[in-house]
XYZ file of C-alpha atoms in Angstrom:
409
model
C 112.488 78.042 131.706
C 111.129 80.427 128.485
C 113.767 82.597 127.067
C 110.997 85.344 126.899
C 110.470 86.482 130.752
C 109.235 90.040 128.954
C 106.215 89.813 130.561
C 103.482 89.069 128.097
C 101.052 91.135 126.291
C 97.217 90.514 127.065
C 94.644 89.877 123.853
C 92.177 92.892 123.799
C 88.911 91.026 122.431
C 86.010 93.797 121.190
C 86.006 97.449 120.641
C 88.700 99.285 118.725
C 91.597 97.171 118.003
C 94.664 98.156 120.567
C 96.787 101.107 119.777
C 99.761 98.303 119.448
C 97.866 97.651 115.308
C 97.357 100.488 113.992
C 101.892 100.983 114.967
C 102.955 98.285 113.757
C 100.673 99.531 110.299
C 102.483 103.008 110.808
C 106.104 101.731 111.014
C 105.084 98.984 107.519
C 104.601 102.430 105.936
C 107.337 104.459 106.823
C 109.659 100.996 105.497
C 107.448 100.453 102.978
C 107.512 103.696 101.502
C 111.482 103.186 99.763
C 109.661 100.477 97.848
C 107.373 102.267 96.211
C 109.873 106.160 95.587
C 112.499 104.546 94.313
C 111.068 103.934 90.964
C 109.840 107.858 90.329
C 113.616 108.721 90.723
C 115.000 106.293 88.612
C 116.073 109.225 85.605
C 117.159 110.492 88.763
C 119.302 108.492 90.260
C 121.151 107.357 86.682
C 121.483 110.709 85.654
C 123.282 111.669 89.404
C 125.920 108.463 89.260
C 126.397 107.498 85.510
C 124.788 104.982 85.135
C 122.523 103.336 83.283
C 119.006 103.774 83.215
C 118.595 99.763 83.622
C 121.233 98.733 86.072
C 119.440 101.680 88.085
C 115.870 99.894 87.990
C 118.406 96.889 89.241
C 118.175 98.823 92.591
C 114.579 97.406 92.572
C 115.643 94.321 91.748
C 118.467 93.228 94.593
C 115.551 95.357 96.421
C 113.026 92.714 95.900
C 115.331 89.604 95.924
C 116.340 90.568 99.719
C 112.529 90.743 100.910
C 111.707 86.701 98.595
C 114.333 85.491 100.106
C 115.340 86.899 103.328
C 112.078 86.809 105.987
C 111.984 83.012 106.871
C 115.315 82.077 107.503
C 116.067 86.127 109.477
C 112.187 84.979 110.813
C 114.484 81.325 111.725
C 117.699 83.475 113.210
C 115.340 85.751 114.986
C 112.730 83.187 116.233
C 113.852 83.871 120.317
C 114.160 87.137 120.333
C 111.368 89.113 122.361
C 109.492 91.072 119.614
C 109.591 93.857 120.196
C 113.827 93.754 120.162
C 113.214 92.171 116.676
C 110.597 95.056 115.758
C 113.369 97.460 116.052
C 115.828 96.188 115.207
C 114.376 95.433 111.481
C 113.787 98.818 111.589
C 117.235 100.328 113.167
C 119.328 98.160 110.444
C 116.335 98.797 106.872
C 117.220 103.205 108.205
C 120.804 102.685 108.073
C 120.930 100.924 105.792
C 119.071 103.656 103.650
C 121.117 106.172 105.376
C 124.788 104.368 103.849
C 122.875 105.041 101.034
C 122.107 107.987 100.421
C 125.717 108.926 102.319
C 127.275 107.147 99.093
C 128.137 108.041 94.905
C 129.192 104.676 95.406
C 126.746 102.323 92.556
C 127.623 98.830 94.455
C 127.706 100.335 97.873
C 123.836 102.112 96.559
C 123.376 98.118 95.463
C 124.097 96.325 99.119
C 121.962 98.467 100.627
C 119.587 97.748 98.675
C 119.707 94.843 100.311
C 120.943 95.038 103.277
C 116.943 97.365 103.280
C 115.220 94.293 101.394
C 116.005 92.011 104.505
C 115.204 94.265 107.367
C 112.055 95.124 105.474
C 110.858 91.132 105.290
C 112.104 90.710 108.629
C 109.826 93.789 109.823
C 107.027 92.897 108.488
C 106.836 89.066 109.332
C 107.163 89.561 112.424
C 104.380 91.834 112.638
C 102.095 90.538 111.809
C 101.988 88.045 114.043
C 103.186 90.656 116.786
C 98.984 91.732 115.941
C 97.676 88.500 116.221
C 98.903 88.370 119.206
C 97.210 92.004 120.110
C 94.556 90.133 119.694
C 91.961 87.596 120.243
C 91.988 85.240 117.478
C 88.371 85.766 116.429
C 89.903 89.635 114.815
C 93.427 87.484 113.890
C 92.156 88.743 109.680
C 91.226 92.217 110.545
C 94.086 93.056 112.460
C 96.528 91.238 110.334
C 94.997 93.742 106.972
C 95.612 97.187 108.763
C 98.810 96.079 109.889
C 99.413 95.221 105.220
C 97.159 98.815 105.213
C 100.179 100.176 105.860
C 101.609 99.094 103.244
C 98.222 100.098 100.480
C 99.205 103.375 101.739
C 102.781 103.667 101.048
C 101.994 102.092 97.668
C 99.382 104.941 96.685
C 101.035 107.605 98.917
C 103.676 107.777 100.875
C 106.144 107.396 97.426
C 104.644 109.521 95.521
C 104.862 112.063 98.365
C 108.682 111.078 98.079
C 108.506 111.165 94.866
C 107.603 114.721 95.015
C 109.373 115.783 98.077
C 112.620 114.748 95.949
C 111.325 116.277 92.950
C 112.171 119.209 94.621
C 115.196 118.658 96.501
C 117.726 115.334 95.080
C 115.672 111.694 95.136
C 117.867 111.347 98.584
C 115.100 113.712 100.144
C 112.512 111.414 99.670
C 114.717 108.547 101.398
C 115.927 111.042 103.700
C 111.717 111.477 105.124
C 111.756 107.678 104.706
C 114.608 107.302 107.013
C 113.329 109.779 109.759
C 109.545 107.810 109.714
C 111.194 104.713 109.924
C 113.300 106.241 112.642
C 110.141 107.463 114.473
C 108.143 104.208 114.332
C 111.615 102.458 116.215
C 110.989 105.131 118.646
C 107.642 104.356 118.772
C 107.964 101.043 119.126
C 109.831 100.360 121.974
C 108.732 102.902 124.184
C 104.393 101.897 123.275
C 104.600 98.446 122.596
C 104.316 96.008 124.454
C 106.921 93.471 125.327
C 105.469 90.403 124.149
C 106.417 86.864 124.393
C 105.593 84.365 122.259
C 103.268 82.521 124.497
C 105.319 79.461 124.837
C 108.667 78.278 124.158
C 110.034 79.798 121.046
C 110.783 75.770 118.554
C 112.792 75.702 114.974
C 111.564 73.164 114.951
C 108.445 73.178 115.644
C 107.853 75.596 112.780
C 109.756 73.703 110.463
C 106.723 71.083 110.801
C 103.757 73.956 110.647
C 105.256 74.538 107.048
C 105.412 70.833 106.123
C 101.763 71.015 105.501
C 99.981 71.348 102.390
C 97.336 73.647 103.643
C 99.960 76.366 103.680
C 100.845 76.746 100.494
C 98.081 76.231 99.185
C 97.402 79.781 100.661
C 100.937 80.543 99.911
C 99.487 79.303 96.130
C 97.104 81.772 95.766
C 99.489 84.751 98.316
C 101.409 84.724 94.598
C 98.737 84.153 91.681
C 96.731 86.823 93.794
C 98.652 89.425 94.185
C 100.596 88.602 90.191
C 97.372 89.348 89.047
C 96.464 92.923 90.331
C 99.725 94.450 90.637
C 100.017 94.007 86.872
C 96.830 95.421 86.514
C 97.557 98.819 88.699
C 101.516 98.978 87.451
C 100.358 99.844 83.821
C 96.850 101.452 84.040
C 98.438 104.277 84.303
C 99.482 104.128 80.792
C 96.919 101.941 80.583
C 95.131 104.740 81.344
C 96.443 107.964 78.583
C 96.081 104.827 75.414
C 93.496 104.172 75.722
C 91.197 105.647 77.657
C 92.424 108.533 76.953
C 92.107 110.485 80.230
C 93.942 113.008 79.959
C 97.208 112.137 81.695
C 96.775 115.650 84.779
C 93.841 113.254 86.228
C 95.701 110.187 85.842
C 96.840 110.673 89.335
C 93.379 110.787 91.016
C 92.225 108.486 89.308
C 94.971 105.562 90.210
C 94.251 107.093 93.813
C 91.003 105.621 93.409
C 92.227 102.092 93.372
C 93.994 103.031 96.965
C 90.421 104.445 98.028
C 89.499 100.649 97.019
C 92.250 98.738 99.038
C 91.190 100.627 102.019
C 87.717 99.469 101.200
C 89.104 96.607 101.007
C 91.298 95.283 103.486
C 88.107 96.905 105.961
C 85.977 94.529 104.316
C 88.180 91.636 104.264
C 89.334 91.840 107.883
C 85.673 92.460 108.907
C 85.024 88.649 107.842
C 87.651 86.863 106.837
C 88.351 85.607 110.799
C 84.458 83.943 109.897
C 84.455 83.434 106.527
C 88.077 82.736 104.626
C 86.879 81.250 102.017
C 84.230 83.547 100.683
C 87.101 86.468 101.291
C 88.908 84.579 99.124
C 86.657 83.240 96.297
C 85.364 86.888 96.519
C 88.132 89.039 95.709
C 89.310 86.488 93.438
C 86.358 86.979 90.943
C 85.924 90.453 92.084
C 90.496 90.438 90.136
C 88.744 88.578 87.331
C 85.520 90.683 86.601
C 87.000 94.134 86.368
C 90.396 92.921 84.598
C 88.196 91.466 82.154
C 85.576 94.429 82.324
C 88.613 97.462 81.820
C 89.610 94.905 79.025
C 86.232 95.617 77.148
C 85.919 99.196 77.876
C 89.069 99.910 78.607
C 88.169 102.990 75.869
C 85.296 104.316 78.143
C 85.825 106.557 80.641
C 82.838 106.521 82.510
C 83.413 102.495 83.001
C 87.254 101.942 83.729
C 86.480 104.711 86.302
C 84.670 102.627 88.751
C 85.760 99.653 87.414
C 90.056 99.924 89.107
C 88.028 101.265 92.155
C 86.316 97.447 92.501
C 90.006 96.433 91.192
C 91.238 98.298 94.820
C 89.119 96.717 96.609
C 89.011 92.883 95.266
C 92.702 92.836 94.816
C 93.085 93.484 98.947
C 89.707 92.212 100.552
C 91.886 88.331 100.294
C 95.187 90.164 101.774
C 93.172 89.689 106.248
C 92.291 86.433 104.916
C 95.858 84.355 103.494
C 97.199 86.012 106.677
C 94.373 85.138 108.549
C 94.161 81.105 107.043
C 98.212 81.251 107.624
C 98.197 81.990 111.406
C 95.984 79.405 111.351
C 96.789 76.606 109.596
C 100.090 77.669 110.955
C 99.052 78.728 115.662
C 101.295 77.261 117.017
C 104.192 78.007 115.086
C 103.154 81.825 113.053
C 106.430 83.077 112.795
C 108.302 81.605 109.909
C 104.573 81.465 108.230
C 103.613 84.470 108.215
C 107.096 85.099 107.260
C 107.240 83.788 104.062
C 104.243 84.951 103.364
C 105.486 88.111 102.904
C 108.348 86.454 101.082
C 104.814 85.303 98.778
C 103.769 88.376 98.325
C 106.665 89.870 97.497
C 107.312 86.798 94.492
C 103.332 87.925 93.415
C 104.594 91.555 92.465
C 107.681 90.614 91.272
C 105.923 88.824 88.731
C 104.508 90.756 86.635
C 106.928 92.229 85.324
C 108.229 89.297 83.268
C 104.878 88.153 82.622
C 103.434 92.006 80.923
C 106.973 92.269 79.725
C 106.674 88.760 77.516
C 103.154 89.405 76.535
C 104.087 93.310 75.493
C 107.471 91.305 73.297
C 105.442 89.817 71.076
C 103.072 92.472 69.754
C 100.477 92.731 71.590
C 98.192 95.880 72.569
C 98.206 97.582 76.391
C 95.450 95.585 77.760
C 96.754 92.318 77.122
C 97.815 93.118 80.432
C 94.262 93.286 82.479
C 93.998 89.798 80.463
C 96.592 88.037 81.732
C 95.656 89.581 85.375
C 92.603 88.279 84.596
C 93.088 84.745 84.033
C 95.891 84.724 87.169
C 92.861 84.836 89.598
C 90.762 83.028 87.846
C 92.252 79.769 88.320
C 92.947 81.486 92.400
C 88.815 79.855 92.164
C 89.595 75.935 91.592
C 92.904 75.739 94.358
C 90.466 78.152 97.012
C 87.602 75.379 95.893
C 89.910 72.063 96.931
C 91.064 73.511 99.416
C 87.917 74.648 101.824
C 86.560 70.841 100.607
C 89.839 69.343 102.285
C 89.610 71.480 104.733
C 85.664 69.816 105.251
C 86.709 67.113 105.037
C 89.598 67.371 108.042
C 86.893 68.754 110.172
C 84.634 65.272 109.624
C 87.163 62.854 110.121
C 88.509 65.109 113.341
C 85.166 64.661 114.496
C 84.403 61.383 114.162
C 87.020 60.392 115.405
C 86.141 62.183 118.488
C 82.679 61.214 118.707
C 83.966 57.714 117.909
C 84.618 55.461 121.080
C 87.831 54.014 122.485
């Protein structure tokens, strides 16, 4: 007897993706905006709470720690819950934690709420990805995953900056109240509009843990960490690169950064359409694109006419991998996707968290700002042999399976 007695959603094939996939993306956008908003209001938080800027910066690190370590345990804890229940609960916990942080003047309490937000965010992201693939047929899983992840890219290029702008006029809490409102709306819409999806079979912790023993999963996680760090290290320092190296006037920097976001959406769209059939090619194209655009940024950084299209290319290449990453994870762990999906979230966040450390080593050693693009190129280049090796093993395993099926007896 299945623990989840909710009516299972019949996957939709052909035509447009179901509305539920876009609702998942909206909620991820709402919650993800809190992550990218914080960096824009750190000085205001430091002044308001009478703490140092470095202490305020710890709020970012604490959130990241919550995401990295929280996803897999949360996935196990909620494994037997109906997915709609998990989606609504994680959004409710996230909104409540943000609200508590906004109502306090205690740095310690705010720090604790940021950690809880990270846990809830990781839990939502992991279950949202699994829910999305349950709403579509197997040949569209990468595309559906790409749409969900697009909510995060929208949070990075629009939600965070918009929240920071709102906070500029209302105080640092204003943008976060907007996040609370959007997250609450997402939770309500999930409760009303999301199908009460079930897992389709009895949830099993043992099966989930057994799936994690597959080496191919960890190959994909390595690609996730490397690729995320590769494009994020250039993006995080792009504003300084544009002003110091390219000579772009400060007023035009946001417009150039927006090109990265446009490229990200294009990359997700392209990747979602090819990753279901050619995941290795999508991964290789993304890795080579990140590496090439990063190298060219370093070489041609003083020429604005070259830099502007390269920023667009970096966005495309960086995000064309994401649907393929999720597609591979859910193909490898198709019978136990929840923990595998949660670990993917942790891998993404770990890649982001590595950026300050990697860039700090170079910059503190006296290297110029162009050094970060060289680091990004090197990280992306490291993906290529990993993907080629994984593809070779996959083909060998497929041949062995075919030979085993065709052999007599």
